[in-house]
Amino acid sequence: MTPKDHSPIIIRAHGLTTKEYNQIKKILDRTPNITELGIFSAMWNEHCSYKSSRKWLKELPTEGNQVICGPGENAGIVAIDERLALAFKMESHNHPSYIEPFNGAATGVGGILRDVFTMGARPIAVMNSLSMGSADKIETKEILRGVVKGISHYGNSFGVPNVGGELRFHASYNRNCLVNAFAAGIVNRNEIFYSKATGIGSPIVYMGAKTGKDGVGGASMASESFDSDDKLNKAKRPSVQIGDPFLEKKLMEACFELMSSGCVIAIQDMGAAGLTCSSVEMGDKGNLGIFLNLDKVPIREDQMTAYDIMLSESQERMLAVIKAGHEDQAKKIFSKWDLDFAVIGNTIEEDKLLINFNNKIVADLPLKCLSDQAPQYNRPWTSPKRKKLYTDIPSITIQGAIEVLLSSPNHCSKRWVWEQYDHMILNNTLKRPGLDAAVTRIDKTSYGLVFSCDSNPLLCSINPFEGGKQAVAECYRNIISSGGTPLAITDNLNFGSPEDSEIMGQFVNCIKGIKKACVELNFPVVSGNVSFYNQTDGKSILPTPTIGGVGLIKNISDHTAGTINENDFYYTIGKTDEKTTALALLTELSQTPIENINIKVNLEEEKRNGQFILYLFREKLISSAHDVSDGGIALALCELAIINDLGFIVTEGSTEYFFNETQARYVITVNPSKEKELISLAKEKDVHLTKLGVAKGTKLCFGQNFLSLAYVNDLYHNVISNMMESKNNLN
Amino acid sequence: MIWHKETTLPKVDLVVLPGGFSYGDYLRCGAIAAKSPIMKAVKNFYEIGGFIIGICNGFQILTETKILPGALIPNTNQKFICKDQDLIVANNKTFFTSNFEHNKTISIPIAHHDGQYFLNGPEIEELEQNEGIVLKYRDNPNGSIKDIAGVCSKNKRVIGMMPHPERAVDKELGSISGLRMFESVISNF
């Protein structure tokens, strides 16, 4: 019997346009039933189909000698050596984290960990990039408190170190916070698992937690804008999942045992759009059909429909295609870990997704059309018009400017956040959170891995092309500052509605900038995620492409750990251009919106200076290196002084000189005995070197003017805790 | 490593209950683990005078099984705290601290949400009389009564502590005070 046509309300509630709905009817040559409509909705929404972004994502460079697996699998993989590889990815959990901060953020961590261990990689590090609303809003504090607690709860319990990340505040993230979670894991190159199903009649097995109604329609929710009526947004709470890190830990260990038993053909975690997306993906990649018997799916609550089971986003679940005849052996592993295990279907020859429930076929769809024929849009886009005018920095002393920056939630220490994360577990964290990129060592090797995540939303909003370039370049610089050779990145692209041509223009130009920087710096994109519709009441967030980068230190004894000694000389690497905007300072001081920013990324210089720093590390010529980014040389110096508990004396200069954000620069320290060699090497390699001063004492001296180290230390470390712990905020 | 569903211990000199989140710790920390099959064997091991070390979650399990006195409740700031922590060796006459001078300050990381040690008045007196306080915090991070970071049983053969000595065994990572503790154990056997 052909089902009745669905009402426009039902169609819209599934995030489909009338045109898309008609396309579905044309493909099927009939009306889809409600389960089928749900399946289409899950596969065709923005979150799963990348329908607005795919055209542009294709342009990103994804190849290189170091790349083993580029985008399209659960995570990207790069080679560490002939034997080892690193799997990593970053993914957003923005919408759920706004609706329910604790569980939204927690399951964001859970989801990204699953992406990594699905490929056979054991997680060794996570990071988080958080963008929150105005720091003075009570709601921001509530969200931040919940998000940090959620991340801490999941990661700490699972047992993976959280080694770094970012936290920024800006009014554009009011009621639309961003939570981007990164995870990385180690895998043997000959033990990587993919999601391509093979063999007709291979059993499909369900593993892990039971299926409940939580998260039904989550992926569709993540593809919508928020409503002006906050009650409606909070009403979406049931579509946020609840995480169970202990179950996930067990699931990982059980999956690894299953993988080493040799019976896994393909494996896929159930993330966004749950059973639907994971089964379709494995069939699609292997050019096979899928038969599922939902009566066999372990369920947690009564009265679940086929629709609920197919769309549930209950956490900690995995789907695998295994070799026939190994079902009992597999089941044994999962009983040992007290986890559910069920054979719920098999691969079939026909291009079909065939679903049985209560002994009836409830969905019968051509499988390929769910991914292949998903709509692809070439959305109209326009580049932002910039005013010629540059805003000058209001008159301020250097000490005054330092006080402004260090007491700003955007530039102060984020210790309040990372002290809540176990950043030491596994006993491999060589460089803890707080400065530049984190470093962890790999057990039983001489290797160190370097991790950083970076974005510059303000620059992206005014000059998205340079902003895209800058995010990649800053990540590159951070990795180099910690002694790592940059390997590859994952990109997490957070934007407003792609249906708005200006927002689409931000997206397109950011991608172009990212592409340019990745090509020039040999820093390919191996995985990523796009999050559109980050807007409330038509007001969009700042364009926020978060770049998560990884680097490799071949020999950790080369890693100088960045300890500055008294009497070391301070130098800048890279030429300073005083006309470059002092963006961080300007943002803090300016009474009016900033209309133009003069920040340009010279990629050739990035490469030359970066490679020079790595050379200096290898030759043990410098005692530390730190990248110059927000707040220019001044903030870089202050951070180094605070972390090393050692003051400095530098020559006088203008506020413009100390705070401008010229790119491709580093602040380094060198032992006086090695100064000559440094100078001659810089000349030889055509690198611009400027002497700043000397590390000394307990004051930060700019010529005759100074601030005491104890004072700035206090400013820097207490901003967030004062903001979060102040009694009158607790309501 | 012994699986939680085992009911007997092999012949061992020392049992270590490490840190972590046992069974997810969705009840009071360590409460479910205290009822796990293997813990019966650990209790027997204690009763026959066996040596036991409980670290972090292991300490919580030892108080939940009543092998050690007191309870560990959420930190006063209601947050997980992960950082290097200065400790004072309050009793160096145990198999785990004998390599240290009395009252020496050492640095060992902490990483816990429920590390606030609590005991009632009379019990505290008893603990002090028995020289049961082994480690104390400098700048108490979690609100523990009397700054207590680690305690031992009356027979001095069971030690529980919230800080993680196994995270302080390698110069590359920072402190090696934890290594000294494990060396104490070896020199006492």
Short mmCIF file of C-alpha atoms in Angstrom, two decimals, chain B residues 66-184:
data_model
loop_
_atom_site.label_atom_id
_atom_site.label_comp_id
_atom_site.label_asym_id
_atom_site.label_seq_id
_atom_site.Cartn_x
_atom_site.Cartn_y
_atom_site.Cartn_z
CA LYS B 66 36.48 -0.15 55.55
CA ILE B 67 40.03 -1.48 55.27
CA LEU B 68 41.05 2.13 55.89
CA PRO B 69 39.11 4.59 58.08
CA GLY B 70 37.27 7.67 56.84
CA ALA B 71 35.56 8.69 53.62
CA LEU B 72 36.45 10.65 50.51
CA ILE B 73 33.86 13.23 49.53
CA PRO B 74 33.78 15.79 46.67
CA ASN B 75 36.42 18.52 46.70
CA THR B 76 35.20 21.73 48.35
CA ASN B 77 35.26 23.54 44.98
CA GLN B 78 33.09 20.76 43.46
CA LYS B 79 35.56 20.42 40.61
CA PHE B 80 38.04 17.93 39.29
CA ILE B 81 41.56 19.17 40.10
CA CYS B 82 44.61 18.06 38.14
CA LYS B 83 47.95 19.65 39.09
CA ASP B 84 51.30 19.18 40.79
CA GLN B 85 50.79 19.22 44.53
CA ASP B 86 53.23 19.77 47.39
CA LEU B 87 52.93 17.19 50.19
CA ILE B 88 54.54 16.81 53.59
CA VAL B 89 55.76 13.41 54.70
CA ALA B 90 54.02 13.21 58.09
CA ASN B 91 55.08 9.65 58.85
CA ASN B 92 58.23 8.15 57.38
CA LYS B 93 57.99 4.94 59.37
CA THR B 94 55.93 3.08 56.76
CA PHE B 95 57.02 0.70 54.00
CA PHE B 96 55.97 3.33 51.42
CA THR B 97 57.64 6.43 52.89
CA SER B 98 60.77 5.15 54.62
CA ASN B 99 63.05 6.67 51.96
CA PHE B 100 62.01 10.19 52.99
CA GLU B 101 62.98 12.38 55.91
CA HIS B 102 60.22 13.21 58.37
CA ASN B 103 58.40 16.46 57.44
CA LYS B 104 60.07 16.64 54.03
CA THR B 105 58.11 18.46 51.31
CA ILE B 106 57.69 16.49 48.08
CA SER B 107 55.76 17.17 44.88
CA ILE B 108 53.33 14.60 43.48
CA PRO B 109 50.43 15.26 41.06
CA ILE B 110 46.80 15.03 42.11
CA ALA B 111 43.90 14.28 39.76
CA HIS B 112 40.55 13.80 41.44
CA HIS B 113 37.06 15.15 41.95
CA ASP B 114 36.32 13.39 45.24
CA GLY B 115 39.48 13.74 47.28
CA GLN B 116 38.29 15.53 50.41
CA TYR B 117 39.21 13.20 53.26
CA PHE B 118 36.77 13.17 56.14
CA LEU B 119 36.69 11.55 59.57
CA ASN B 120 34.68 12.24 62.74
CA GLY B 121 36.38 13.90 65.71
CA PRO B 122 37.10 10.82 67.89
CA GLU B 123 38.24 8.82 64.87
CA ILE B 124 40.67 11.56 63.89
CA GLU B 125 42.19 11.39 67.35
CA GLU B 126 42.53 7.65 67.05
CA LEU B 127 44.16 8.01 63.63
CA GLU B 128 46.62 10.55 64.97
CA GLN B 129 47.44 8.38 67.99
CA ASN B 130 48.14 5.43 65.72
CA GLU B 131 50.41 7.62 63.60
CA GLY B 132 48.02 6.88 60.77
CA ILE B 133 48.48 10.18 58.95
CA VAL B 134 51.20 9.49 56.38
CA LEU B 135 50.98 12.43 53.98
CA LYS B 136 49.60 15.94 54.36
CA TYR B 137 48.87 18.62 51.77
CA ARG B 138 50.68 21.92 51.74
CA ASP B 139 48.05 24.49 50.57
CA ASN B 140 45.18 22.04 51.01
CA PRO B 141 43.57 21.82 47.54
CA ASN B 142 40.38 19.92 48.35
CA GLY B 143 39.29 20.69 51.91
CA SER B 144 40.59 17.46 53.48
CA ILE B 145 40.34 17.45 57.26
CA LYS B 146 43.73 18.13 58.89
CA ASP B 147 45.17 18.48 55.34
CA ILE B 148 45.26 14.70 55.08
CA ALA B 149 46.48 13.34 51.72
CA GLY B 150 47.32 9.79 52.72
CA VAL B 151 46.72 7.45 55.65
CA CYS B 152 47.77 3.99 56.79
CA SER B 153 46.08 1.18 58.68
CA LYS B 154 46.78 0.43 62.34
CA ASN B 155 49.17 -2.36 61.35
CA LYS B 156 50.92 0.09 58.95
CA ARG B 157 50.61 -2.45 56.14
CA VAL B 158 47.87 -0.71 54.16
CA ILE B 159 48.38 2.75 52.71
CA GLY B 160 45.86 4.88 50.87
CA MET B 161 46.66 8.22 49.22
CA MET B 162 44.90 10.58 46.81
CA PRO B 163 48.03 11.88 45.00
CA HIS B 164 49.48 9.77 42.18
CA PRO B 165 53.05 8.62 42.95
CA GLU B 166 53.12 6.65 39.70
CA ARG B 167 52.91 9.98 37.85
CA ALA B 168 56.08 11.21 39.54
CA VAL B 169 58.60 8.60 38.42
CA ASP B 170 60.22 10.23 35.42
CA LYS B 171 62.34 13.37 35.20
CA GLU B 172 61.06 14.12 31.69
CA LEU B 173 57.59 14.57 33.15
CA GLY B 174 58.59 16.54 36.25
CA SER B 175 58.97 15.19 39.78
CA ILE B 176 60.47 11.82 40.76
CA SER B 177 59.20 11.79 44.36
CA GLY B 178 56.87 8.93 43.46
CA LEU B 179 59.81 6.83 42.34
CA ARG B 180 61.31 7.24 45.84
CA MET B 181 58.09 5.78 47.27
CA PHE B 182 58.24 2.67 45.13
CA GLU B 183 61.93 2.37 45.98
CA SER B 184 60.95 2.47 49.66
#
